[in-house]
Coordinates of C-alpha atoms in Angstrom, one line a residue:
X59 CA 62.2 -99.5 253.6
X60 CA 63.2 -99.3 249.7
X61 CA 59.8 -97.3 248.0
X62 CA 61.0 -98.5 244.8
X63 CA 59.8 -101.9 246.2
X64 CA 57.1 -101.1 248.7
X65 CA 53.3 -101.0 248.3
X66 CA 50.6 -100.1 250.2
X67 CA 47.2 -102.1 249.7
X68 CA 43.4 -101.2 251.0
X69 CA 41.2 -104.1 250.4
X70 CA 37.1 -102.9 250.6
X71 CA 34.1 -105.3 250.0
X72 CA 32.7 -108.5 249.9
X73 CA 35.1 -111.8 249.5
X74 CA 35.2 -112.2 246.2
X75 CA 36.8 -108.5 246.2
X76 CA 38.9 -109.8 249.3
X77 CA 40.1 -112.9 247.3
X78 CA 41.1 -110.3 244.5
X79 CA 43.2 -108.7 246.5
X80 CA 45.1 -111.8 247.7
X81 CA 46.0 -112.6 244.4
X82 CA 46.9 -109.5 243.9
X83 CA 49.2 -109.4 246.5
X84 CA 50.3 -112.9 246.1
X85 CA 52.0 -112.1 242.8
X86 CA 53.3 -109.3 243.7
X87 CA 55.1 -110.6 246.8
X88 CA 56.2 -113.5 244.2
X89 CA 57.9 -110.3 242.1
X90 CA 59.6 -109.2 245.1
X91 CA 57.8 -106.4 246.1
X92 CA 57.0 -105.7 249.8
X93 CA 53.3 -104.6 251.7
X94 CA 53.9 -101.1 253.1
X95 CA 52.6 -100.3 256.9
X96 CA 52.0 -96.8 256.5
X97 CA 50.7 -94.3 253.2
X98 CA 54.5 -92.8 254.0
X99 CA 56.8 -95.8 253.1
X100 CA 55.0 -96.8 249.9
X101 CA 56.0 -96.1 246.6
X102 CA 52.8 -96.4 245.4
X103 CA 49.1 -97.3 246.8
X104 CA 46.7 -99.9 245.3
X105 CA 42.7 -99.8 246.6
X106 CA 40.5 -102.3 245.8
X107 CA 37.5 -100.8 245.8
X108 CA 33.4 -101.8 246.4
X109 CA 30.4 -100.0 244.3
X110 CA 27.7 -102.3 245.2
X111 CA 25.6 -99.8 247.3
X112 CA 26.0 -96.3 248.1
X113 CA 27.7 -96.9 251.1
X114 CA 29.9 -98.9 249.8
X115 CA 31.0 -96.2 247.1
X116 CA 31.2 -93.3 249.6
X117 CA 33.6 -95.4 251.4
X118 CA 36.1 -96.1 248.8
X119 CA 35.8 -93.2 247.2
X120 CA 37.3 -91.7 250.2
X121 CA 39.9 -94.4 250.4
X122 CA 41.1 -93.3 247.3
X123 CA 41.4 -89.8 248.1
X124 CA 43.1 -90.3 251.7
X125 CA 45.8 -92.8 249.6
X126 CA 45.9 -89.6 247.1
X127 CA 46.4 -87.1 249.8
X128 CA 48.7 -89.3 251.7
X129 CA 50.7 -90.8 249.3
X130 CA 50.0 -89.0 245.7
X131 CA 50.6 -92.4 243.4
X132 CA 47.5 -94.8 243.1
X133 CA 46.3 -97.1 241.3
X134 CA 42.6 -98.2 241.4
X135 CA 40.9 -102.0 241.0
X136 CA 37.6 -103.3 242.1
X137 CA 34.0 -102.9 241.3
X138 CA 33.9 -99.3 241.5
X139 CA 36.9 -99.1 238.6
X140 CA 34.5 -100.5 236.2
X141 CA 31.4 -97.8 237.0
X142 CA 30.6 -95.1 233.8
X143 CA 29.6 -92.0 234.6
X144 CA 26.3 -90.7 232.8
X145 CA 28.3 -90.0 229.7
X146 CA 30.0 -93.2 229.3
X147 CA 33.5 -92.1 230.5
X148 CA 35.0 -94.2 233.8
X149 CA 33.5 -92.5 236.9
X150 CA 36.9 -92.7 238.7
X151 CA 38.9 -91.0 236.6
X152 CA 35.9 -88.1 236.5
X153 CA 35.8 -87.6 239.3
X154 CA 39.6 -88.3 241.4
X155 CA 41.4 -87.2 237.7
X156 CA 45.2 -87.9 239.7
X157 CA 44.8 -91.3 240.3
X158 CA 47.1 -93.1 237.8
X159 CA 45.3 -96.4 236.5
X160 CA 42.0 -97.6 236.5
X161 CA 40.9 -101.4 236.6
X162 CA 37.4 -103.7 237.1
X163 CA 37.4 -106.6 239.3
X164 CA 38.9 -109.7 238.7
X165 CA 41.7 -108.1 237.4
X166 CA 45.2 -109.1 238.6
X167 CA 47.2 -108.6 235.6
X168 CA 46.1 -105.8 234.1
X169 CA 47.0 -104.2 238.0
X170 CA 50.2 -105.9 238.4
X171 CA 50.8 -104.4 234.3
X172 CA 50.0 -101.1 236.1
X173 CA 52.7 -101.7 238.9
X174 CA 54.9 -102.2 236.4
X175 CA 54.5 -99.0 234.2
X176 CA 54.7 -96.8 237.5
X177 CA 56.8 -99.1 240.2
X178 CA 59.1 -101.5 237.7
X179 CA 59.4 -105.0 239.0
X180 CA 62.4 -105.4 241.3
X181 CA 65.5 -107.5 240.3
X182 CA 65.4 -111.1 241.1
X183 CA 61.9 -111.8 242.9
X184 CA 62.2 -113.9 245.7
X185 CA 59.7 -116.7 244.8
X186 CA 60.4 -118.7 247.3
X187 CA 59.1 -116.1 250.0
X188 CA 55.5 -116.5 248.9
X189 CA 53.4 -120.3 250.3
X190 CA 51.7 -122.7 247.9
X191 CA 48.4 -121.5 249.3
X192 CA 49.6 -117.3 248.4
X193 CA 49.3 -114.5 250.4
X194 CA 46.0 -114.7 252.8
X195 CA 44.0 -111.5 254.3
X196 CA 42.0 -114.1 256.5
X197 CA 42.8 -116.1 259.5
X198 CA 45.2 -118.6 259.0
X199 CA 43.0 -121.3 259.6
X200 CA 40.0 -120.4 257.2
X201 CA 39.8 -118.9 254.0
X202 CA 37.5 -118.6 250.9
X203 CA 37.6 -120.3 247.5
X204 CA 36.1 -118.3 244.4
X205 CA 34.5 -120.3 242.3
X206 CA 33.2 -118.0 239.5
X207 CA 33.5 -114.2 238.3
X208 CA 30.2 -112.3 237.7
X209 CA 26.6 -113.3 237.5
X210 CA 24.2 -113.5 234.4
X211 CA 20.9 -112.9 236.9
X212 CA 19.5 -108.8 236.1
X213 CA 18.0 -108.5 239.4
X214 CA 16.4 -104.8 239.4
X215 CA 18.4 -103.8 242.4
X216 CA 21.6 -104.5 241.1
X217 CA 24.3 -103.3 239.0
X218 CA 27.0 -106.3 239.8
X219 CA 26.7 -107.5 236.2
X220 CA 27.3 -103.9 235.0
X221 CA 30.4 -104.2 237.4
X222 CA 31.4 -107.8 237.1
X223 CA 30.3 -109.1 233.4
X224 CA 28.2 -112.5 232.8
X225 CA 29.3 -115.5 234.6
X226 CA 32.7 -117.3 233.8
X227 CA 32.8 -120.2 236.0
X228 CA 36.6 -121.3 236.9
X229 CA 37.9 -124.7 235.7
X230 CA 37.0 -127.2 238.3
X231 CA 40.0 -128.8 238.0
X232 CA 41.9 -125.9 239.1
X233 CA 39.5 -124.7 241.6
X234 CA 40.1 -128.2 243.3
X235 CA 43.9 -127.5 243.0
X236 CA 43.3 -124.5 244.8
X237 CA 41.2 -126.3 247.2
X238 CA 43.8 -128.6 248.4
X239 CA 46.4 -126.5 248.5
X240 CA 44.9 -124.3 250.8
X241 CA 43.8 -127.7 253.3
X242 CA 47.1 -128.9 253.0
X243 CA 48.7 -125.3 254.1
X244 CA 46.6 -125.8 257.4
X245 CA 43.3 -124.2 256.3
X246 CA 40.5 -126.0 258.5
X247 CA 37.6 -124.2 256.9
X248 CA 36.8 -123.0 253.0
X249 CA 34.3 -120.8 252.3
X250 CA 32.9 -121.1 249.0
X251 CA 32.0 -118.4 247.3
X252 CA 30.8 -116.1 244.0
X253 CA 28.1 -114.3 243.1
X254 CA 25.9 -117.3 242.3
X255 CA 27.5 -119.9 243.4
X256 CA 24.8 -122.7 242.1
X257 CA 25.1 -121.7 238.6
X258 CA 28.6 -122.6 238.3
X259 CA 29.6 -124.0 234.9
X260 CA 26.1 -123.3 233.6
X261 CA 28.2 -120.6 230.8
X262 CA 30.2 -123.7 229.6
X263 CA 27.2 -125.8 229.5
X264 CA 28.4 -127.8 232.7
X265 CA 31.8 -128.7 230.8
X266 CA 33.6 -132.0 232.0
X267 CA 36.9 -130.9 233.2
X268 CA 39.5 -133.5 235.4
X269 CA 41.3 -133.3 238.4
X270 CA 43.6 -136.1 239.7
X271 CA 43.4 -137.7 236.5
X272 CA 39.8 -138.1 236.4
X273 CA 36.6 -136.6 235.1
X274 CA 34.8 -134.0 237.0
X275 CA 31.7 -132.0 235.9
X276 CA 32.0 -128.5 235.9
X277 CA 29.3 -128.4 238.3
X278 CA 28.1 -127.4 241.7
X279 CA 26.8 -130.3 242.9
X280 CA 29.7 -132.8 241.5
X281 CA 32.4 -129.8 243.0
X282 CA 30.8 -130.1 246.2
X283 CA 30.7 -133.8 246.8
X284 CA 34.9 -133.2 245.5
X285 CA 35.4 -130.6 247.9
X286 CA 34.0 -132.7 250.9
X287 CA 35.9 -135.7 250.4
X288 CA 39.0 -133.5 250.0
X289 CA 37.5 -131.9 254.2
X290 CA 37.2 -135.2 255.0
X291 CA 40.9 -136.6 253.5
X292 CA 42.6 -132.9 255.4
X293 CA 40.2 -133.2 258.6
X294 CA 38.3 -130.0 257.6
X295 CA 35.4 -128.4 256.9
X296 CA 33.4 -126.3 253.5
X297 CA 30.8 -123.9 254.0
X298 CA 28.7 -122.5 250.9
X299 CA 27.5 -119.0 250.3
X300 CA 25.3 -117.4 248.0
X301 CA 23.3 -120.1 246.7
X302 CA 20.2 -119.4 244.2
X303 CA 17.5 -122.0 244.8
X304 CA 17.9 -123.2 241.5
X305 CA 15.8 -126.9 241.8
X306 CA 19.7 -128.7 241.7
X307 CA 20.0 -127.3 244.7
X308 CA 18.5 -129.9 247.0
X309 CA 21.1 -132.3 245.4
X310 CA 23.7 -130.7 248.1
X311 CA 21.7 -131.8 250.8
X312 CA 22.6 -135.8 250.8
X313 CA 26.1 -134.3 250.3
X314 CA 26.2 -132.4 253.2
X315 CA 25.0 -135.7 255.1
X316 CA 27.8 -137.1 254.6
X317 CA 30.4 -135.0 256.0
X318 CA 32.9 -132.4 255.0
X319 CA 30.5 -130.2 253.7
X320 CA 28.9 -128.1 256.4
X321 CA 25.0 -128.3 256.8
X322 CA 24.9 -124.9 255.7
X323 CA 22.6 -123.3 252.8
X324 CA 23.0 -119.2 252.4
X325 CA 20.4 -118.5 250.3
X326 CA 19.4 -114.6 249.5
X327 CA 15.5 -114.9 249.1
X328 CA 15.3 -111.0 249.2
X329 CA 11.5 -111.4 249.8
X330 CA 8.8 -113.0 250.1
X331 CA 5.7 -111.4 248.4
X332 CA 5.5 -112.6 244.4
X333 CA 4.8 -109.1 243.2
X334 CA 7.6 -107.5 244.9
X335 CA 9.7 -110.5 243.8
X336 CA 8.3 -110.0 240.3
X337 CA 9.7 -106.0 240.6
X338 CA 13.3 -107.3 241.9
X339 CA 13.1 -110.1 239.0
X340 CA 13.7 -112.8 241.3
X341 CA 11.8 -116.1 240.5
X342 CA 9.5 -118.0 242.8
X343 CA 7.1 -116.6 246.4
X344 CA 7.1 -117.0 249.7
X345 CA 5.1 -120.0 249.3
X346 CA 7.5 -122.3 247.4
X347 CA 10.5 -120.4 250.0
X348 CA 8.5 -122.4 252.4
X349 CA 8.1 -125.6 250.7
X350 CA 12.1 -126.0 249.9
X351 CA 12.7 -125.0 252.8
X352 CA 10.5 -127.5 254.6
X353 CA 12.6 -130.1 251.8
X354 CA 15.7 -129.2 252.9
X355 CA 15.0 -129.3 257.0
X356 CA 13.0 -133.1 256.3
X357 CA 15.8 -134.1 254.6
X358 CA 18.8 -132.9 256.5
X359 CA 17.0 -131.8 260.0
X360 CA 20.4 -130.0 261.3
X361 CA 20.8 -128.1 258.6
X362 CA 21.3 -123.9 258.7
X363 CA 19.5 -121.5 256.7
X364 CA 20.8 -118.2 256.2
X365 CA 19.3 -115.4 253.9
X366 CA 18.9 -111.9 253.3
X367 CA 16.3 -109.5 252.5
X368 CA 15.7 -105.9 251.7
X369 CA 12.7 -103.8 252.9
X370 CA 11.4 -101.3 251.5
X371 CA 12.0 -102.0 247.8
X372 CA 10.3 -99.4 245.1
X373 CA 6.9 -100.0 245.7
X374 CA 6.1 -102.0 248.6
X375 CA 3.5 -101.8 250.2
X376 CA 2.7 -102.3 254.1
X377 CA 1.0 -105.4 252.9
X378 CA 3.2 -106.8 251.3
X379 CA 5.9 -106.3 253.9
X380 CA 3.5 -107.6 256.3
X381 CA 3.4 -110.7 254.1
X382 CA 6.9 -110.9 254.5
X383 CA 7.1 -110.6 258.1
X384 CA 4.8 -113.7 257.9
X385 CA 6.5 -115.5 255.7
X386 CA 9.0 -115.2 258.3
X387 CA 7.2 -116.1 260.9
X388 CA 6.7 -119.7 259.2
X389 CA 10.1 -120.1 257.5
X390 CA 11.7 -119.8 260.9
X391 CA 14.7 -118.7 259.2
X392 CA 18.0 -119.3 261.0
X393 CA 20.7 -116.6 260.5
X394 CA 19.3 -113.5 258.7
X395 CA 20.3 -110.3 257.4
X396 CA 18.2 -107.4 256.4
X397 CA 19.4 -104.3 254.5
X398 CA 16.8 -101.0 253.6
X399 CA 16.7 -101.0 250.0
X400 CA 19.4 -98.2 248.2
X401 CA 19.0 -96.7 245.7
X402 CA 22.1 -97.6 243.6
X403 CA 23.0 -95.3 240.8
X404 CA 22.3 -97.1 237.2
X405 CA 20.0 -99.7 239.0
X406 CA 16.7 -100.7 237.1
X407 CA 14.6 -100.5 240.2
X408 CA 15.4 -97.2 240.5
X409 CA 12.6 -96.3 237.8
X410 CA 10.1 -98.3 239.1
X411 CA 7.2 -96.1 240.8
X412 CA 6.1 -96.2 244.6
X413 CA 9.7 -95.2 245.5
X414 CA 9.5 -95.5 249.5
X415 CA 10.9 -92.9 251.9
X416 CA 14.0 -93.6 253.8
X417 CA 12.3 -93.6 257.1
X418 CA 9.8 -96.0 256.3
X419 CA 12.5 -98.2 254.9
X420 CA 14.8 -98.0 258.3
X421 CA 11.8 -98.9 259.9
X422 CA 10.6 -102.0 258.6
X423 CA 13.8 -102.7 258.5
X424 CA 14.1 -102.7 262.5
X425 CA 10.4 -104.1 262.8
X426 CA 11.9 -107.2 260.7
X427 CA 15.1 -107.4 263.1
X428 CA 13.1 -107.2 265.7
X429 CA 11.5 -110.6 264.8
X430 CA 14.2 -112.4 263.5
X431 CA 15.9 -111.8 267.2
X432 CA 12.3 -113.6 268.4
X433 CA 12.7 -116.1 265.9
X434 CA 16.7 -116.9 266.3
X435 CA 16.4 -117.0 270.3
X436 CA 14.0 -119.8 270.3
X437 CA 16.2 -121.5 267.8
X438 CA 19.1 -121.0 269.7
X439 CA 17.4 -122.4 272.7
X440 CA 16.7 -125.8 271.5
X441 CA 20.6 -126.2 271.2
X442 CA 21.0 -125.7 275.0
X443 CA 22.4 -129.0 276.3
X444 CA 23.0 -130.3 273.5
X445 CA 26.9 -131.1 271.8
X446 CA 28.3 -129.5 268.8
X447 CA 31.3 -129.2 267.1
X448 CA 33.6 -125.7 267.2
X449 CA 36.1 -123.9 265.2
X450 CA 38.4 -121.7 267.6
X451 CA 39.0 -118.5 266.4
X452 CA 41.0 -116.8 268.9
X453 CA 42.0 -117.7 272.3
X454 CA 40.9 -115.6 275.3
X455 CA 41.2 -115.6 279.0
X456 CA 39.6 -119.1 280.6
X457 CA 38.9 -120.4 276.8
X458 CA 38.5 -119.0 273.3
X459 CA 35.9 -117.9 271.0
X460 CA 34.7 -120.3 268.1
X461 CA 32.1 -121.1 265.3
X462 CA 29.9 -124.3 265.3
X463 CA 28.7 -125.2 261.5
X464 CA 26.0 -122.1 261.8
X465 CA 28.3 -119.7 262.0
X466 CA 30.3 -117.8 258.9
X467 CA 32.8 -115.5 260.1
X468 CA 31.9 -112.0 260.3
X469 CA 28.0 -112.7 259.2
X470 CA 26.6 -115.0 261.5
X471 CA 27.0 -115.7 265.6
X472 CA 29.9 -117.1 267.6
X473 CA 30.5 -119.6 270.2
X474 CA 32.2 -119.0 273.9
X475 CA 33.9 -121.8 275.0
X476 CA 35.0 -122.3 278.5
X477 CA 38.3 -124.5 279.2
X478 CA 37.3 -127.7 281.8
X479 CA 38.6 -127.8 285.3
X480 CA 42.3 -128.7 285.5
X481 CA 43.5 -127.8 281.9
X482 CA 46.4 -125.9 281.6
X483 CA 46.9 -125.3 277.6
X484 CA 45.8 -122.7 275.6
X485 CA 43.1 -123.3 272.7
X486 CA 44.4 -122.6 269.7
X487 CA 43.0 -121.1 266.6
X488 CA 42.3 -123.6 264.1
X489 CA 41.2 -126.4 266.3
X490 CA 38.1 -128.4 266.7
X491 CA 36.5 -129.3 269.8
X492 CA 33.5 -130.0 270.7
X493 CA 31.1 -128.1 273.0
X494 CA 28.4 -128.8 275.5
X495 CA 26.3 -125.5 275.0
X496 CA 24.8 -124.5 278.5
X497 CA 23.2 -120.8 277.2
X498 CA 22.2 -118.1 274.5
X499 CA 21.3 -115.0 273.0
X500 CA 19.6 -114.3 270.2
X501 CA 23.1 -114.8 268.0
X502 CA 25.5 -116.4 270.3
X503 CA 26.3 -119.6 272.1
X504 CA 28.4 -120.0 275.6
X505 CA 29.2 -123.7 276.3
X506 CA 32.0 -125.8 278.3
X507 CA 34.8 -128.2 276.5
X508 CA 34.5 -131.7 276.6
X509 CA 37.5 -132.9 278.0
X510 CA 40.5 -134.7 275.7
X511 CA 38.1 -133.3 272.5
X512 CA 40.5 -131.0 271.4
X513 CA 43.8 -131.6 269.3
X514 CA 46.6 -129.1 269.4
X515 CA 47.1 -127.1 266.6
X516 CA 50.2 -124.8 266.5
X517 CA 49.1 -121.9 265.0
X518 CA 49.5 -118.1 265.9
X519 CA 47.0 -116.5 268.1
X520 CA 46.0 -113.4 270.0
X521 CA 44.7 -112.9 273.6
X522 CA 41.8 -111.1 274.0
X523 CA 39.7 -110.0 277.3
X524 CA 36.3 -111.3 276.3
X525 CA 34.3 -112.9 279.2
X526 CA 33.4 -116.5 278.8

C-alpha cells in the first residue's frame, strides 16, 4: 500500500459528525486517495472528533493520541477542534502540540486543504471510483441526511453553539438532490437529521428555493412532505430526529399520514418541571409536553415518541424530579433516553447553584430507567398480534433482525423475525416485510413473516448467531 496515498480515518460522535466524515472521505476517495486498515499503512491519520460531554472528549482525546503514538502525522476535525482553552488559544493544540492541523465541524475543505499541505493530492484521481450517493459509514440500506449545521438555541447545558456556530440551514433544493440520490443508490431508509431540525431555514427567513424546476420553501414542514413523496416514488421510508416542539410542528403529523414519512417524532423535552426547564432555558412544562403530546397521538394514533432527558441538572430538587417521573407516568413516552447531567467545561449551567452530587444523579437516573422499562413493556404489549412493517438489518440463522417504524438504529429497539415454514431464501438487508409480532420485552419485538411479504433485495449481508 502506497502511504503517499493512504489515510487512516476515526469517525467519533453523533451523525451529523458521522455525515462529516463521509464527505470527508467521499472527496478524498474522488482525489484518489485510499482508507488505510491499520495506523501502520497510513501516510497520515484524520479523527473526527466529539466534545459534547466529558465522555465524549476523554474519548477522542485519546483517539488522537493513540493515532499520534501510532502513526505520528494527524490531522484533527470535529467539535472538539473548535474548543478554546481558558485563555482563548485552541484546546487541541494546548494540550496534544504534535498534531499537525486543527479544524471545527462542518469542515471538509479546510481538512482536505490540510491533506494537501502534508499528503499532496495523487496524480490523476480516479473519479469514477466514488458512487453518486459518496462514500457511506452506515449500512448500505439506510443512511442520514443533514439538513442544517449548528443551532441558534443557548440551552444552559450546552456548548454545541460554541462548537458548531448559529444555524445555516442547507438549500433545500440541494438537500432534496441529496435525497434522491441516496434513494436511488438503494437507500431504503433516511434519517433526517441536525441539531434542530424544525428550525430549518428559520436564518434565511424560510427562503423559497426550487428543486425540479419548482418552488420549494426552505422549510421543515414543505421539506418533509418533498421528502415523503420522493419514499413513496423509491419505495422507502424517512424518519426525523431532533425535533424542537416549535407549534409548526404538528403540521408533520397529516404528513406522516400519508406515507413515506415514518410516524416518528424525536423530540428532546429534557424535563418536565418549568423551573428546571426555566434553568436549562428550554421553553414550555410538563403540562403543555402533555397536551402536544395528547395532539399528536389524537391526531396520528400510531405515531412514536421518542425523547431524552437529563436528571440531576444544577439544582433539582427531589421534587422536582419526582414531578418528572410523573410527568412520565402520564406522557407514556415511547422510546426514551436518559443521561445524568455533566458538567461540560464552558457550559452556563455550570454556574448555576444547587450543583447535585454524582451519585444522586446516577441514581435518579436508574429510578427513571426503571420506569420507562414499566412504561415501554406495556406499550410494547399492545403490539402483540398485531402486523407491522420491518426493515432487515442483518440476516441471521432461521430469520434476520429488523426495525419496524419505532425503531432508529442504534437508539431505539429491534425486531426478530422468524422465516415461515418451507422457505428456503435468505432475508436480506434492506428489505421490507411485514411481521406478525407474537412477543416482547421492554425494547424489543420477536414476530413471524408473513409469507410472499418480502421482496428480494440483493444486497451484502452478514450472518450472525442471534436466536430468534
Amino acid at each position: 500500500m502506497d502511504k503517499r496515498r493512504t489515510i487512516g480515518f476515526v469517525s467519533l460522535g453523533c451523525p451529523k459528525a458521522l455525515v462529516d466524515s463521509e464527505r470527508i472521505l467521499t472527496r478524498l476517495q474522488a482525489e484518489g486517495y485510499e482508507t488505510a486498515e491499520t495506523y501502520e499503512d497510513a501516510g497520515l491519520v484524520i479523527v473526527n472528533t466529539c466534545g459534547f460531554i466529558d465522555a465524549a472528549e476523554m474519548e477522542s482525546l485519546a483517539a488522537i493520541a493513540e493515532a499520534l503514538e501510532e502513526n505520528g502525522k494527524v490531522i484533527v476535525t470535529g467539535c472538539l477542534g473548535a474548543k478554546k482553552n481558558s485563555q482563548g488559544a485552541g484546546f487541541i493544540k494546548s494540550v496534544q502540540p504534535k498534531v499537525l492541523e486543527v479544524t471545527g465541524p462542518d469542515s471538509v475543505q479546510e481538512v482536505m486543504d490540510a491533506v494537501h499541505r502534508h499528503l499532496p493530492r495523487p496524480h490523476e484521481p480516479f473519479i469514477d471510483l466514488v458512487p453518486p450517493a459518496g462514500i457511506k459509514l452506515t449500512p448500505r440500506h439506510y443512511a442520514y441526511l443533514k439538513i442544517s449545521e449548528g443551532c441558534s438555541h443557548h440551552c444552559t447545558f450546552c456548548i454545541i453553539p460554541d462548537l458548531r456556530g448559529d444555524l445555516v440551514s442547507y438549500p433545500v433544493g440541494k438537500v432534496l438532490d441529496e435525497a434522491e440520490l441516496l434513494f436511488k443508490s438503494g437507500v431504503k431508509e433516511l434519517l433526517v437529521i441536525s441539531q434542530d431540525t424544525g428550525a430549518y431555514g428559520l436564518d434565511i427567513k424560510f427562503r423559497t428555493g426550487f428543486w425540479g424546476g419548482r418552488p420549494v420553501k426552505t422549510h421543515v414542514t414543505q421539506l418533509t412532505g418533498q421528502l415523503g413523496r420522493l419514499a413513496r416514488k423509491y419505495g422507502g421510508w424517512v424518519r426525523l430526529h431532533y425535533i424542537y416542539p416549535y407549534p409548526h410542528i404538528d403540521d408533520l403529523i397529516p404528513i406522516m399520514n400519508e406515507g413515506g414519512v415514518l410516524p416518528y417524532l424525536d423530540v428532546p423535552f429534557q424535563h418536565a418541571h418549568p423551573d428546571v426547564l426555566k434553568r436549562m432555558r428550554r421553553p414550555a412544562s410538563g403540562e403543555k409536553h402533555l397536551e402536544r403530546i395528547a395532539a399528536w397521538r389524537k391526531m396520528c394514533p400510531d405515531i412514536t415518541i421518542r425523547s431524552t432527558f437529563i436528571t440531576g441538572f444544577p439544582g433539582e430538587t427531589e421534587q422536582e424530579f419526582r414531578y418528572l417521573l410523573d410527568f412520565l407516568k402520564e406522557a407514556r413516552i415511547d422510546r426514551l433516553g436518559c443521561f445524568p447531567y455533566s458538567p461540560v467545561e464552558g457550559a452556563k449551567a455550570n454556574e448555576l447553584p444547587g450543583a447535585v452530587p454524582e451519585e444522586v444523579r446516577e441514581e435518579r437516573r436508574a429510578r427513571l430507567m426503571q420506569l420507562q422499562e414499566e412504561i415501554s413493556y406495556e406499550r410494547l404489549q399492545k403490539k402483540v398480534g398485531k402486523t407491522i412493517r420491518v426493515l432487515i438489518d442483518e440476516t441471521i440463522r432461521g430469520g434476520a433482525i429488523g426495525r419496524s417504524s419505532a425503531d432508529a438504529p442504534e437508539i431505539d429497539g429491534v425486531v426478530y423475525v422468524r422465516k415461515p415454514k418451507g422457505m428456503r431464501r435468505k432475508l436480506m438487508p434492506g428489505e421490507f416485510v411485514d411481521v406478525i409480532v407474537r412477543k416482547t420485552d421492554a425494547h424489543d419485538l420477536w414476530g413471524e413473516m408473513l409469507p410472499q411479504s418480502g421482496k428480494i433485495n440483493v444486497m451484502p449481508f452478514k450472518e450472525a448467531e442471534v436466536p430468534v
